[in-house]
Each structure stands twice: as structure tokens, then as C-alpha cells.
């Protein structure tokens, strides 16, 4: 028996007159007084079935039972539609199958929601994910993702990179997020960790002499979830020995250009622009700037240092955005709430009326003519100020800049602006733990300028690290690594890791580096994030087949779930308190 001769979306006028078998799901059923029309759907599209009791009484009887999402097999003659009934919106809209035989292959229980239903609760969609995945949008997203991954594999292999799989059960290592830990039954009281990334393992492949490694790796990070962050991520992991930055950047640019061309038909200009972390932070208040918007932050710290306005005079930094619009009071109150979302204490402003040229603002009277002249508020403009520590002004104005870009229509959603950001700080101070942390990871190489003195001024030392950005999304990041054991130990010292901790946590890496490690470096790019941008989706969960919800739960399977007392006993584990 043949299930189908064509896919539902492939029937065309050139097939007219042929006897065909189609199979798929019932998208809709319409009964026109005995004549029944069924839209039969598979992942390629829809074909219309016509069941006429005069042509096939048995098929007409079967058609009475059909409901949405029943799986059907239909055999009949493909016929050209009457010109008056042609549907130009459908690729198959010129033809229809006049059914001779109709079989219900599989029935469906009443549906919890219809596939074309809007505003369905996300938890309900995730509970019935197998049904949700039948929606055209998710079918498109996951097929687009698969196409993207196929292009990546092709390009990496063509460039001489070897696909090497690294273990999922490994050793806990501090890489910036909490580990998911896995108890060992054979070694009670001891634990594996699921990898946050294959960072150390890919370095070891370089020490082992493989020269060029890549992997589509699953990584696990026990952190709070949001629209663009999940706990199980997939990343393109790349490492090469004797690295050349230009070669690595060129490879990534070529790969992304191929993905965008083949998946979207969009030409991406290469090479991508480059910008230092300092410039990105200064101009855009972000280390992942969306450069589609021309809005930039400006620094008024020195211009207002002697101001009568105490908030400006005393602040470590005074910065502002120049919005090309004269906002009213109600609008400014809304913008102040947006600024407070990122920690602003308030939002000062200067508005110059376009018609009268007058400046409206409670702070204007505290600013001298020299200060106002330096700020240069143009007609029909609004200056929005944040006065605080530099990092706070970046966080607030960077967030406000994105809001204004969307609100003022300054962002073209059909444009993709790729950007390399490099020269990142090597360390950042952790107030809670009163010690330095690595900005990227503890294996990142200092720049040549800072190689011998990063420990003297950790707050300003720079790393050989870089991120790839598109439209304000960080697609991934990489660095050149430390291959000298003495240099790696010095970095660990700066991070306040004792000699004992270094041996306990990273002894095998230090041993490997001491046995002839080549210079090496690479990059890790988020497959999920890349697919999200490629598909134009605001939520990562819409490009992942079976995601968790925002609470880290799986409504479909009920995971995480309880285990039996017997399983706990086998693992040598006793719960301190019963599960909530």
C-alpha cells in the first residue's frame, strides 16, 4: 500500500488528470449540503479534498466522522478547479483532489486549542507541545533552524574543522552560572556536573594535536530564565590551534553570510564592522549595541561639573540621549518609568519647543547659559539625562535608547547589522564576594600589552576577547586562551583561587598546559539565539522543539519529577525536606 504519491503542498496543474494518493492531517472540514471539502495538511502545505456522495458514497459516509486533526489517507483524481474557485493565496489553489477512497488512519480527541487560535496560554501550548508544533510558524522555525545547522556543518568541515563530541557528565568548573549536578550511584556522595560549555575539553583537543575542532554542543546553565535565555542551550563550539584572528573572523563572517543568503535570501555585507567594548559602552550604553538606530549617548559630565544642579555636579557621570522629538509631560513620565526599570533614580530632561524655541524643564533654571549652550538643545528635541555611576548610566540609557528606537520608528526590522565587539575588560569586581571575577572566563588571554601587569591593575586590564552581535543580540563570544601554565596560575591568583583550589578544580588542565600546549583560541555561538534572530522571533522557546517554561518546568512531561525512596537510597541521598 502506498501512503502518498505527493506531499500535500506539492500538487500543481501539471499533475491534473493523475490518480493520486495524499495523506496528512485534517486542517478544516466544510460541509456544503452533502458535498464535503477537507483541507488536508502536512508540513509542505495544504491540498483541498472534495468528497462527493455521487462519486463515492463510501467516502461521503466516512467524511461524516472527520474532525480537525484526524489523520486521513485519500485517493482520487487531481482536477483543475473552476476558475471562479481558484485560490491564488495557496500554491495548490488551482487544483483539488476528487476523492474515490477515504480512510481515517488515526482519530483525535477534542483539541485543547485550535492551531489557528490566537492568544492561547503558553503553558497550555507547552503542555500539548506535540500539537503546538504542528502550527505553521513552529514548523517553519524548526526547519529553518535545521537548515542553518546544516550550513554550519558544511562550512566548518570545508574549512578543515573536525567534529569531536565531548562528554555530558563532567567535572564542576566555575564558569559564571550554577551547575546542574548529577549524583553518582557507583561513587556515593560524589557528583558529576552537566557542562556549562565544553571550554576546557575543547582546549584539551588542541593540546592533543587535533588543530581544528568544532561541535554542535548541548550546554546546561542553572540560571533564571527570560525570553532570550533558557537552561539547556545549543551552541556552535569552535577552537583552533595557532589562531589568527582575521582567519577566525573571516570564517564566521563567511558562514553567517551563507546562512542569511540560503535561509532568507538576504545578502550580508562582509567584513563586519568592529568596535571596542569602550566605544560601544560610551556611544550606546551597551556591549551589544543595536546599531540600526542612530541614537547615541552623549557625555555631559565635564560640561556640568560646576553646575548649580547638585545632582549633576556631584555625579560620577552625567550622560544623555538626544531624542528627535519634543515630548510632553505625560510622555516624559512614561519614559521615566522605563528608565527606572534599569535602576534610574529619576529622569531629568530638557525640551525645546519647535514653535517657540523655549526650553521646558524643571532643571533649566539651575543650568547656566554656558551649560545650555554646550548641551545645544535643538528645536523639537528632548534631552534625557541620567546622572549616576558610569555603569548605571550605561544600563539606564542603553535600555532607554532601545525603547526610543522602537517608539520613534528608528529601527528597520528588515535590516541586519552585524558587529564585532572586542577589547573587553579582563576582570570585574564582585562587591558581594569582595574579589575579582573573569568577565569572559578564567582561561581568557590578556592582551600583549597587559600580559605582564594585569595583576597590578585588574580593573583596567584588557582581554583578547570578542563578541559577535546582530541587531542588539549577542550571538556568541570567544577569546584567545592561555596556553602557558604559569600565566594561567597568575590569572587564578588574581581571581583569589588558592594553590589548593587551582589543583582541585583545574589540576588536569594545568598538567596538560605543561605538556606542550599550542597557542589556541576560538568562539562559541548560540544556535538557539541565532535561530531566534533568523526566524524573527522574540522568544527562544519558539525555535526550540521541546522547551521548558519560564519557571524551568516542562508542562508536557511534568519534569522535574519526584524519584522514589529506593532511587534515593541507591544514590546515597536523603532529602533535607520533602519536595514542594
Coordinates of C-alpha atoms in Angstrom, one line a residue:
X1 CA 0.0 0.0 0.0
X2 CA 1.2 3.5 -0.9
X3 CA 0.6 6.1 1.8
X4 CA 1.1 9.0 -0.6
X5 CA 2.2 9.8 -4.1
X6 CA 2.7 13.6 -3.4
X7 CA 3.1 15.8 -0.4
X8 CA 0.0 17.9 0.3
X9 CA 1.8 21.1 -0.7
X10 CA 3.2 19.8 -4.0
X11 CA 0.0 19.3 -6.1
X12 CA 0.2 21.5 -9.2
X13 CA -1.7 21.9 -12.5
X14 CA 0.8 19.7 -14.2
X15 CA -0.5 16.8 -12.1
X16 CA -4.1 17.3 -13.3
X17 CA -5.7 14.0 -14.6
X18 CA -3.5 11.8 -12.5
X19 CA -4.8 9.4 -9.9
X20 CA -3.0 10.3 -6.6
X21 CA -2.9 9.3 -3.0
X22 CA -2.4 12.0 -0.4
X23 CA -2.1 11.7 3.4
X24 CA -2.0 14.2 6.2
X25 CA -3.9 15.9 8.9
X26 CA -7.4 17.5 8.7
X27 CA -6.9 21.2 8.8
X28 CA -10.5 22.2 8.2
X29 CA -13.7 20.4 7.2
X30 CA -16.6 22.2 5.5
X31 CA -19.9 20.5 4.7
X32 CA -21.9 22.2 1.8
X33 CA -25.1 20.2 1.9
X34 CA -23.6 16.8 1.3
X35 CA -20.6 17.9 -0.7
X36 CA -17.7 17.9 1.8
X37 CA -14.5 19.9 1.4
X38 CA -11.5 18.9 3.5
X39 CA -8.2 20.9 3.7
X40 CA -5.6 18.2 4.1
X41 CA -2.3 19.4 5.7
X42 CA 1.3 18.2 6.1
X43 CA 4.5 20.2 6.6
X44 CA 4.7 21.2 2.9
X45 CA 1.2 22.8 2.7
X46 CA -2.5 22.1 2.1
X47 CA -4.4 20.3 -0.6
X48 CA -8.2 20.6 -0.9
X49 CA -10.1 17.3 -1.0
X50 CA -13.6 17.2 -2.5
X51 CA -15.8 14.3 -1.3
X52 CA -18.9 14.0 -3.4
X53 CA -21.5 11.3 -2.4
X54 CA -22.5 10.9 -6.1
X55 CA -18.8 10.0 -6.9
X56 CA -18.1 7.9 -3.8
X57 CA -20.9 7.1 -1.4
X58 CA -18.5 5.2 0.9
X59 CA -16.1 8.2 1.1
X60 CA -19.0 10.5 1.8
X61 CA -20.1 8.3 4.7
X62 CA -16.6 8.3 6.1
X63 CA -16.4 12.1 5.8
X64 CA -19.2 12.5 8.2
X65 CA -16.9 11.3 11.0
X66 CA -14.0 13.6 10.2
X67 CA -12.9 16.2 12.7
X68 CA -9.9 18.6 12.9
X69 CA -6.5 16.9 13.3
X70 CA -7.8 13.4 12.2
X71 CA -5.1 11.7 10.1
X72 CA -6.5 10.8 6.6
X73 CA -5.5 8.9 3.5
X74 CA -7.3 9.9 0.4
X75 CA -7.1 8.5 -3.2
X76 CA -8.7 10.1 -6.2
X77 CA -8.2 12.2 -9.4
X78 CA -6.5 15.5 -9.3
X79 CA -8.8 18.0 -11.1
X80 CA -8.3 21.7 -12.1
X81 CA -10.6 23.9 -10.1
X82 CA -13.3 26.0 -11.7
X83 CA -11.7 29.5 -12.4
X84 CA -14.2 31.1 -10.0
X85 CA -13.0 28.9 -7.1
X86 CA -9.2 29.2 -7.7
X87 CA -7.4 30.3 -4.5
X88 CA -4.4 32.4 -5.6
X89 CA -3.2 32.6 -1.9
X90 CA -2.4 28.9 -1.9
X91 CA 0.4 27.3 -4.0
X92 CA -2.1 24.4 -4.6
X93 CA -5.0 26.7 -5.1
X94 CA -5.5 25.8 -8.8
X95 CA -6.2 22.1 -8.2
X96 CA -8.2 19.8 -5.9
X97 CA -8.4 16.0 -5.3
X98 CA -11.8 14.5 -6.1
X99 CA -11.9 11.6 -3.7
X100 CA -12.7 8.0 -4.6
X101 CA -11.4 6.3 -1.4
X102 CA -11.1 7.9 2.0
X103 CA -9.6 6.3 5.1
X104 CA -9.4 7.6 8.6
X105 CA -5.9 6.5 9.6
X106 CA -6.0 8.0 13.1
X107 CA -8.5 9.9 15.2
X108 CA -8.0 12.8 17.5
X109 CA -9.6 13.5 20.9
X110 CA -11.2 17.0 21.3
X111 CA -8.4 19.6 21.0
X112 CA -7.3 21.8 23.9
X113 CA -6.9 24.6 21.4
X114 CA -7.2 25.1 17.7
X115 CA -3.9 25.5 15.7
X116 CA -5.0 28.9 14.3
X117 CA -6.3 30.2 17.7
X118 CA -4.6 33.3 18.9
X119 CA -3.6 34.3 22.5
X120 CA -3.5 30.7 23.8
X121 CA -1.8 30.5 27.2
X122 CA 1.8 29.5 26.8
X123 CA 1.6 26.8 29.5
X124 CA -1.3 25.2 27.7
X125 CA 0.7 25.2 24.4
X126 CA 3.7 23.7 26.1
X127 CA 1.5 21.1 27.8
X128 CA 0.4 19.9 24.4
X129 CA 3.7 20.7 22.6
X130 CA 3.2 17.9 20.0
X131 CA 0.1 19.7 18.9
X132 CA 1.6 23.2 19.1
X133 CA 4.5 22.1 16.9
X134 CA 2.0 21.4 14.1
X135 CA 1.5 25.2 13.7
X136 CA 2.9 26.6 10.5
X137 CA 5.1 29.1 12.4
X138 CA 6.8 26.5 14.5
X139 CA 7.2 24.1 11.6
X140 CA 8.9 26.9 9.7
X141 CA 11.1 27.9 12.7
X142 CA 12.5 24.4 13.4
X143 CA 13.0 23.6 9.7
X144 CA 14.9 27.0 9.3
X145 CA 17.0 26.0 12.4
X146 CA 17.8 22.6 10.9
X147 CA 18.8 24.3 7.6
X148 CA 21.0 26.7 9.5
X149 CA 22.8 23.9 11.4
X150 CA 23.3 22.0 8.1
X151 CA 25.0 25.0 6.6
X152 CA 27.2 25.4 9.7
X153 CA 28.4 21.8 9.5
X154 CA 29.1 22.2 5.8
X155 CA 31.1 25.3 6.2
X156 CA 33.1 24.1 9.2
X157 CA 34.0 20.8 7.6
X158 CA 35.0 22.6 4.4
X159 CA 37.4 24.8 6.5
X160 CA 39.1 21.7 7.9
X161 CA 37.4 21.5 11.3
X162 CA 36.8 18.1 12.9
X163 CA 33.5 17.3 14.6
X164 CA 34.5 15.9 18.1
X165 CA 32.0 15.1 20.7
X166 CA 32.8 15.9 24.3
X167 CA 31.2 14.3 27.4
X168 CA 28.0 15.4 29.1
X169 CA 28.9 14.0 32.5
X170 CA 32.0 16.0 33.6
X171 CA 33.6 17.9 36.5
X172 CA 32.0 21.0 38.1
X173 CA 34.0 24.1 37.0
X174 CA 33.2 27.7 37.8
X175 CA 32.1 29.3 34.5
X176 CA 29.7 32.0 35.6
X177 CA 26.4 30.1 36.3
X178 CA 25.3 27.4 38.7
X179 CA 26.0 23.9 37.6
X180 CA 23.4 21.2 37.2
X181 CA 24.8 18.4 39.3
X182 CA 24.2 14.6 38.8
X183 CA 24.7 12.2 41.7
X184 CA 26.9 9.1 41.1
X185 CA 25.4 5.8 42.1
X186 CA 28.7 4.0 41.9
X187 CA 30.6 6.6 43.9
X188 CA 28.1 7.7 46.5
X189 CA 28.4 11.2 47.8
X190 CA 30.2 12.4 44.7
X191 CA 28.7 14.3 41.7
X192 CA 29.2 14.9 38.1
X193 CA 28.2 18.3 36.5
X194 CA 26.5 18.9 33.2
X195 CA 28.8 21.1 31.2
X196 CA 28.1 24.8 31.1
X197 CA 30.3 24.7 28.0
X198 CA 32.9 22.4 26.6
X199 CA 35.5 25.1 27.3
X200 CA 38.3 23.1 29.0
X201 CA 37.6 20.0 26.9
X202 CA 38.0 21.8 23.6
X203 CA 41.2 23.4 24.9
X204 CA 42.4 19.8 25.6
X205 CA 41.6 18.8 22.0
X206 CA 44.1 21.5 20.9
X207 CA 46.7 20.2 23.4
X208 CA 46.0 16.7 21.9
X209 CA 47.0 18.0 18.5
X210 CA 43.7 17.9 16.6
X211 CA 44.3 21.6 15.5
X212 CA 40.7 22.4 14.4
X213 CA 37.7 21.3 16.4
X214 CA 34.0 22.1 16.2
X215 CA 30.9 20.7 17.8
X216 CA 27.2 21.4 18.0
X217 CA 27.2 21.1 21.8
X218 CA 24.4 20.9 24.3
X219 CA 25.2 23.0 27.4
X220 CA 23.4 23.4 30.7
X221 CA 23.3 26.5 33.0
X222 CA 21.1 26.6 36.1
X223 CA 20.1 30.3 35.9
X224 CA 16.9 32.3 35.9
X225 CA 15.0 32.2 32.6
X226 CA 13.8 35.0 30.4
X227 CA 12.6 35.4 26.8
X228 CA 16.1 35.1 25.3
X229 CA 17.6 32.7 27.9
X230 CA 17.0 29.0 28.6
X231 CA 18.7 26.5 30.9
X232 CA 19.5 24.0 28.1
X233 CA 21.3 25.7 25.2
X234 CA 22.8 24.5 22.0
X235 CA 26.0 26.2 20.8
X236 CA 28.4 26.1 17.9
X237 CA 31.7 25.5 19.6
X238 CA 34.9 26.2 17.7
X239 CA 38.6 26.0 18.6
X240 CA 41.8 26.2 16.5
X241 CA 45.5 26.0 17.2
X242 CA 47.9 28.7 16.2
X243 CA 45.0 31.0 15.8
X244 CA 44.8 34.0 13.6
X245 CA 42.0 36.5 14.5
X246 CA 41.5 37.6 10.9
X247 CA 41.1 34.0 9.8
X248 CA 38.6 33.2 12.6
X249 CA 36.6 36.3 11.9
X250 CA 36.5 35.7 8.2
X251 CA 35.3 32.1 8.7
X252 CA 32.5 33.2 10.9
X253 CA 31.5 36.1 8.6
X254 CA 31.5 33.7 5.6
X255 CA 29.4 31.2 7.5
X256 CA 26.8 33.8 8.5
X257 CA 26.7 35.3 5.0
X258 CA 25.9 31.8 3.7
X259 CA 23.2 31.2 6.3
X260 CA 21.4 34.5 5.7
X261 CA 21.7 34.1 1.9
X262 CA 20.5 30.5 1.8
X263 CA 17.8 30.7 4.5
X264 CA 16.4 34.2 3.9
X265 CA 17.7 35.3 0.6
X266 CA 19.4 38.2 2.3
X267 CA 22.8 39.5 1.2
X268 CA 25.0 40.2 4.3
X269 CA 27.9 42.6 3.7
X270 CA 31.3 41.4 4.9
X271 CA 33.7 42.1 6.6
X272 CA 31.6 43.1 9.7
X273 CA 32.4 46.4 11.4
X274 CA 34.4 46.3 14.6
X275 CA 34.1 48.3 17.8
X276 CA 35.9 48.2 21.1
X277 CA 33.9 47.5 24.3
X278 CA 34.8 51.0 25.5
X279 CA 33.4 52.6 22.3
X280 CA 30.3 50.5 22.4
X281 CA 29.7 51.4 26.1
X282 CA 30.4 55.1 25.5
X283 CA 28.3 55.5 22.4
X284 CA 25.4 53.1 23.0
X285 CA 25.4 52.2 26.7
X286 CA 25.7 48.5 25.8
X287 CA 28.3 45.9 25.0
X288 CA 25.8 44.5 22.4
X289 CA 24.6 47.6 20.6
X290 CA 21.8 47.6 18.1
X291 CA 23.3 49.9 15.5
X292 CA 20.2 50.1 13.4
X293 CA 19.2 53.1 15.4
X294 CA 21.2 56.3 15.0
X295 CA 20.5 57.4 18.6
X296 CA 23.7 57.6 20.7
X297 CA 24.5 58.6 24.3
X298 CA 26.5 61.8 24.9
X299 CA 28.7 62.7 27.9
X300 CA 27.9 65.9 29.7
X301 CA 30.0 65.2 32.9
X302 CA 32.6 67.9 32.3
X303 CA 30.1 70.4 30.8
X304 CA 28.0 70.2 34.0
X305 CA 30.8 69.7 36.6
X306 CA 30.3 73.2 38.1
X307 CA 26.6 73.2 37.7
X308 CA 24.2 74.6 40.4
X309 CA 22.3 71.4 39.9
X310 CA 23.8 69.3 42.7
X311 CA 22.8 66.0 41.1
X312 CA 24.8 66.8 38.0
X313 CA 27.7 68.5 39.8
X314 CA 28.3 65.5 42.2
X315 CA 27.5 62.6 40.0
X316 CA 30.4 60.4 38.7
X317 CA 28.9 60.6 35.2
X318 CA 26.2 62.7 33.6
X319 CA 25.1 61.4 30.2
X320 CA 22.1 61.9 28.0
X321 CA 20.2 60.8 24.9
X322 CA 19.1 63.3 22.2
X323 CA 15.6 62.4 21.1
X324 CA 14.4 64.0 17.8
X325 CA 11.0 64.9 19.3
X326 CA 9.6 67.4 21.8
X327 CA 8.0 65.2 24.4
X328 CA 5.0 66.2 26.6
X329 CA 4.9 65.8 30.4
X330 CA 2.8 62.6 30.3
X331 CA 5.1 61.0 27.8
X332 CA 8.1 62.0 29.9
X333 CA 6.6 60.4 32.9
X334 CA 6.3 57.2 30.9
X335 CA 9.9 57.4 29.8
X336 CA 10.9 58.0 33.5
X337 CA 9.3 54.7 34.4
X338 CA 11.2 53.0 31.6
X339 CA 14.4 54.4 33.0
X340 CA 13.6 53.3 36.5
X341 CA 13.2 49.7 35.2
X342 CA 17.1 49.7 34.9
X343 CA 17.8 51.4 38.2
X344 CA 17.5 55.1 37.5
X345 CA 16.5 57.3 40.4
X346 CA 14.7 59.6 38.1
X347 CA 15.0 61.1 34.6
X348 CA 15.9 64.7 34.1
X349 CA 15.1 66.3 30.8
X350 CA 15.4 69.4 28.6
X351 CA 12.7 70.0 25.9
X352 CA 12.9 72.8 23.3
X353 CA 9.6 73.7 21.8
X354 CA 9.8 73.6 18.0
X355 CA 7.4 76.6 17.5
X356 CA 8.5 79.0 20.3
X357 CA 12.1 77.9 20.8
X358 CA 11.6 77.9 24.5
X359 CA 13.1 75.3 26.8
X360 CA 10.7 73.4 29.1
X361 CA 12.3 71.7 32.1
X362 CA 12.3 71.9 35.9
X363 CA 16.2 71.8 35.8
X364 CA 16.7 74.6 33.2
X365 CA 16.8 77.3 35.9
X366 CA 19.8 75.6 37.5
X367 CA 21.8 75.4 34.3
X368 CA 23.9 78.4 33.2
X369 CA 23.8 79.9 29.7
X370 CA 27.2 78.3 29.1
X371 CA 26.0 74.9 30.1
X372 CA 22.8 75.2 28.0
X373 CA 24.9 76.3 25.0
X374 CA 27.2 73.3 25.5
X375 CA 24.2 70.9 25.6
X376 CA 22.8 72.5 22.4
X377 CA 19.2 71.5 22.6
X378 CA 17.8 71.9 19.1
X379 CA 14.2 72.9 18.2
X380 CA 11.9 70.0 18.6
X381 CA 14.4 67.9 20.6
X382 CA 14.4 66.4 24.0
X383 CA 17.5 65.6 26.0
X384 CA 17.0 62.8 28.5
X385 CA 19.6 62.7 31.3
X386 CA 21.0 60.1 33.7
X387 CA 23.4 61.2 36.5
X388 CA 25.0 58.3 38.5
X389 CA 27.9 55.9 38.4
X390 CA 29.1 55.3 34.9
X391 CA 27.9 51.7 34.8
X392 CA 24.4 52.8 35.9
X393 CA 24.2 55.5 33.3
X394 CA 25.1 52.9 30.6
X395 CA 22.5 50.4 31.9
X396 CA 19.7 53.0 32.1
X397 CA 20.4 54.9 28.8
X398 CA 21.2 51.8 26.9
X399 CA 17.8 50.4 27.8
X400 CA 16.1 53.7 27.2
X401 CA 17.8 54.0 23.8
X402 CA 16.3 50.7 22.6
X403 CA 12.9 51.8 23.8
X404 CA 13.1 55.1 21.9
X405 CA 14.4 53.4 18.8
X406 CA 11.3 51.3 18.7
X407 CA 8.9 54.0 19.7
X408 CA 10.2 56.6 17.2
X409 CA 10.3 54.0 14.4
X410 CA 14.1 54.3 14.0
X411 CA 14.7 50.6 13.7
X412 CA 14.2 48.7 10.4
X413 CA 13.2 45.1 11.2
X414 CA 14.2 44.0 7.7
X415 CA 17.8 45.1 8.2
X416 CA 20.6 43.0 9.9
X417 CA 23.6 44.9 11.3
X418 CA 26.4 42.5 12.3
X419 CA 29.2 43.8 14.5
X420 CA 32.3 42.6 16.3
X421 CA 32.9 44.0 19.8
X422 CA 36.3 43.4 21.2
X423 CA 38.9 44.6 23.7
X424 CA 36.8 43.6 26.6
X425 CA 37.8 44.2 30.2
X426 CA 39.5 41.1 31.6
X427 CA 38.1 41.3 35.2
X428 CA 35.2 42.8 37.0
X429 CA 34.9 43.5 40.8
X430 CA 32.3 41.4 42.7
X431 CA 31.1 43.6 45.6
X432 CA 29.3 40.7 47.4
X433 CA 32.4 38.4 47.4
X434 CA 35.0 41.2 47.5
X435 CA 37.1 39.7 44.8
X436 CA 37.7 39.9 41.1
X437 CA 35.8 37.7 38.6
X438 CA 36.7 37.0 35.0
X439 CA 34.4 38.9 32.6
X440 CA 34.6 36.2 29.9
X441 CA 36.0 33.1 31.6
X442 CA 39.2 32.4 33.6
X443 CA 41.1 30.9 30.6
X444 CA 40.9 34.1 28.6
X445 CA 44.3 35.5 27.5
X446 CA 45.3 39.1 28.4
X447 CA 46.3 41.3 25.5
X448 CA 50.0 41.5 24.9
X449 CA 50.0 45.0 26.5
X450 CA 48.6 43.6 29.7
X451 CA 50.3 40.2 29.8
X452 CA 52.9 41.0 32.4
X453 CA 50.9 43.6 34.5
X454 CA 47.2 42.6 34.6
X455 CA 47.6 41.7 38.3
X456 CA 48.7 45.3 39.1
X457 CA 45.6 46.9 37.6
X458 CA 42.9 44.3 37.2
X459 CA 40.1 46.9 36.8
X460 CA 41.5 48.2 33.5
X461 CA 43.4 45.2 32.1
X462 CA 42.1 44.1 28.7
X463 CA 41.5 40.6 27.3
X464 CA 41.8 39.0 23.9
X465 CA 38.1 38.5 23.8
X466 CA 35.4 39.3 21.3
X467 CA 31.6 39.0 20.8
X468 CA 29.5 38.8 17.7
X469 CA 26.4 41.0 17.7
X470 CA 23.5 41.4 15.3
X471 CA 20.6 43.8 15.9
X472 CA 21.4 44.1 19.6
X473 CA 21.6 40.3 20.1
X474 CA 24.8 38.7 21.3
X475 CA 25.1 35.7 19.1
X476 CA 28.2 34.4 20.9
X477 CA 31.6 35.2 22.1
X478 CA 35.2 33.9 22.1
X479 CA 38.7 34.6 23.0
X480 CA 42.3 33.5 22.6
X481 CA 43.2 31.2 25.5
X482 CA 46.1 31.0 27.9
X483 CA 48.4 28.2 26.9
X484 CA 51.2 28.8 29.5
X485 CA 50.7 27.2 32.9
X486 CA 52.5 30.0 34.8
X487 CA 50.3 32.6 33.1
X488 CA 47.2 30.6 33.9
X489 CA 48.2 30.3 37.5
X490 CA 48.7 34.1 37.8
X491 CA 45.2 34.6 36.4
X492 CA 43.8 32.2 39.0
X493 CA 45.8 34.1 41.7
X494 CA 44.1 37.3 40.6
X495 CA 40.7 35.6 40.9
X496 CA 41.6 34.7 44.5
X497 CA 41.9 30.9 43.8
X498 CA 44.4 29.4 46.2
X499 CA 47.0 26.9 45.0
X500 CA 45.0 24.1 46.6
X501 CA 41.8 25.2 44.8
X502 CA 43.7 25.5 41.5
X503 CA 44.9 21.9 41.8
X504 CA 41.5 20.6 42.9
X505 CA 39.5 22.3 40.2
X506 CA 41.9 22.6 37.3
X507 CA 44.8 20.4 38.1
X508 CA 44.3 18.3 34.9
X509 CA 44.2 21.5 32.8
X510 CA 47.4 22.9 34.3
X511 CA 49.1 19.5 33.8
X512 CA 48.0 19.5 30.1
X513 CA 49.3 23.0 29.6
X514 CA 52.6 22.0 31.0
X515 CA 53.0 19.2 28.3
X516 CA 53.4 21.2 25.1
X517 CA 50.2 23.3 24.6
X518 CA 50.0 25.2 21.4
X519 CA 48.6 28.7 21.3
X520 CA 44.8 28.4 20.7
X521 CA 41.5 30.2 20.6
X522 CA 38.0 30.1 19.3
X523 CA 34.4 31.1 19.7
X524 CA 31.1 29.8 20.9
X525 CA 27.9 30.9 19.2
X526 CA 24.3 30.3 20.5
X527 CA 22.4 28.1 18.0
X528 CA 19.1 29.0 19.7
X529 CA 19.8 32.7 19.7
X530 CA 20.9 32.5 16.0
X531 CA 17.7 30.7 15.1
X532 CA 15.6 33.2 17.0
X533 CA 17.1 36.2 15.1
X534 CA 17.0 34.3 11.8
X535 CA 13.3 33.5 12.3
X536 CA 12.4 37.0 13.6
X537 CA 11.1 35.5 16.8
X538 CA 11.2 37.5 20.2
X539 CA 11.2 34.3 22.3
X540 CA 13.8 31.5 22.3
X541 CA 11.1 28.9 23.1
X542 CA 9.7 29.3 19.7
X543 CA 12.8 28.0 18.0
X544 CA 13.3 25.0 20.4
X545 CA 11.3 21.8 19.9
X546 CA 10.6 20.9 23.5
X547 CA 11.5 23.8 25.8
X548 CA 10.9 24.4 29.5
X549 CA 8.6 27.2 30.6
X550 CA 9.9 30.4 32.2
X551 CA 9.8 28.7 35.6
X552 CA 12.2 25.9 34.3
X553 CA 9.4 23.3 34.3
X554 CA 8.2 21.0 31.5
X555 CA 4.4 21.2 31.5
X556 CA 4.2 18.4 28.9
X557 CA 6.1 15.6 30.8
X558 CA 5.8 17.1 34.3
X559 CA 9.6 17.2 34.7
X560 CA 11.3 17.7 37.1
X561 CA 9.5 15.0 38.9
X562 CA 9.8 13.0 42.1
X563 CA 12.0 10.0 42.5
X564 CA 11.3 7.0 44.7
X565 CA 12.9 6.5 48.1
X566 CA 14.6 3.4 46.6
X567 CA 16.3 5.5 43.9
X568 CA 17.5 8.0 46.5
X569 CA 18.8 5.2 48.7
X570 CA 20.8 3.8 45.7
X571 CA 22.4 7.2 45.3
X572 CA 23.1 7.6 49.0
X573 CA 21.0 10.7 49.1
X574 CA 18.4 11.8 51.7
X575 CA 16.2 14.8 51.2
X576 CA 16.6 17.5 53.8
X577 CA 12.9 18.5 53.2
X578 CA 10.1 17.0 51.1
X579 CA 9.6 18.4 47.6
X580 CA 7.3 21.4 47.4

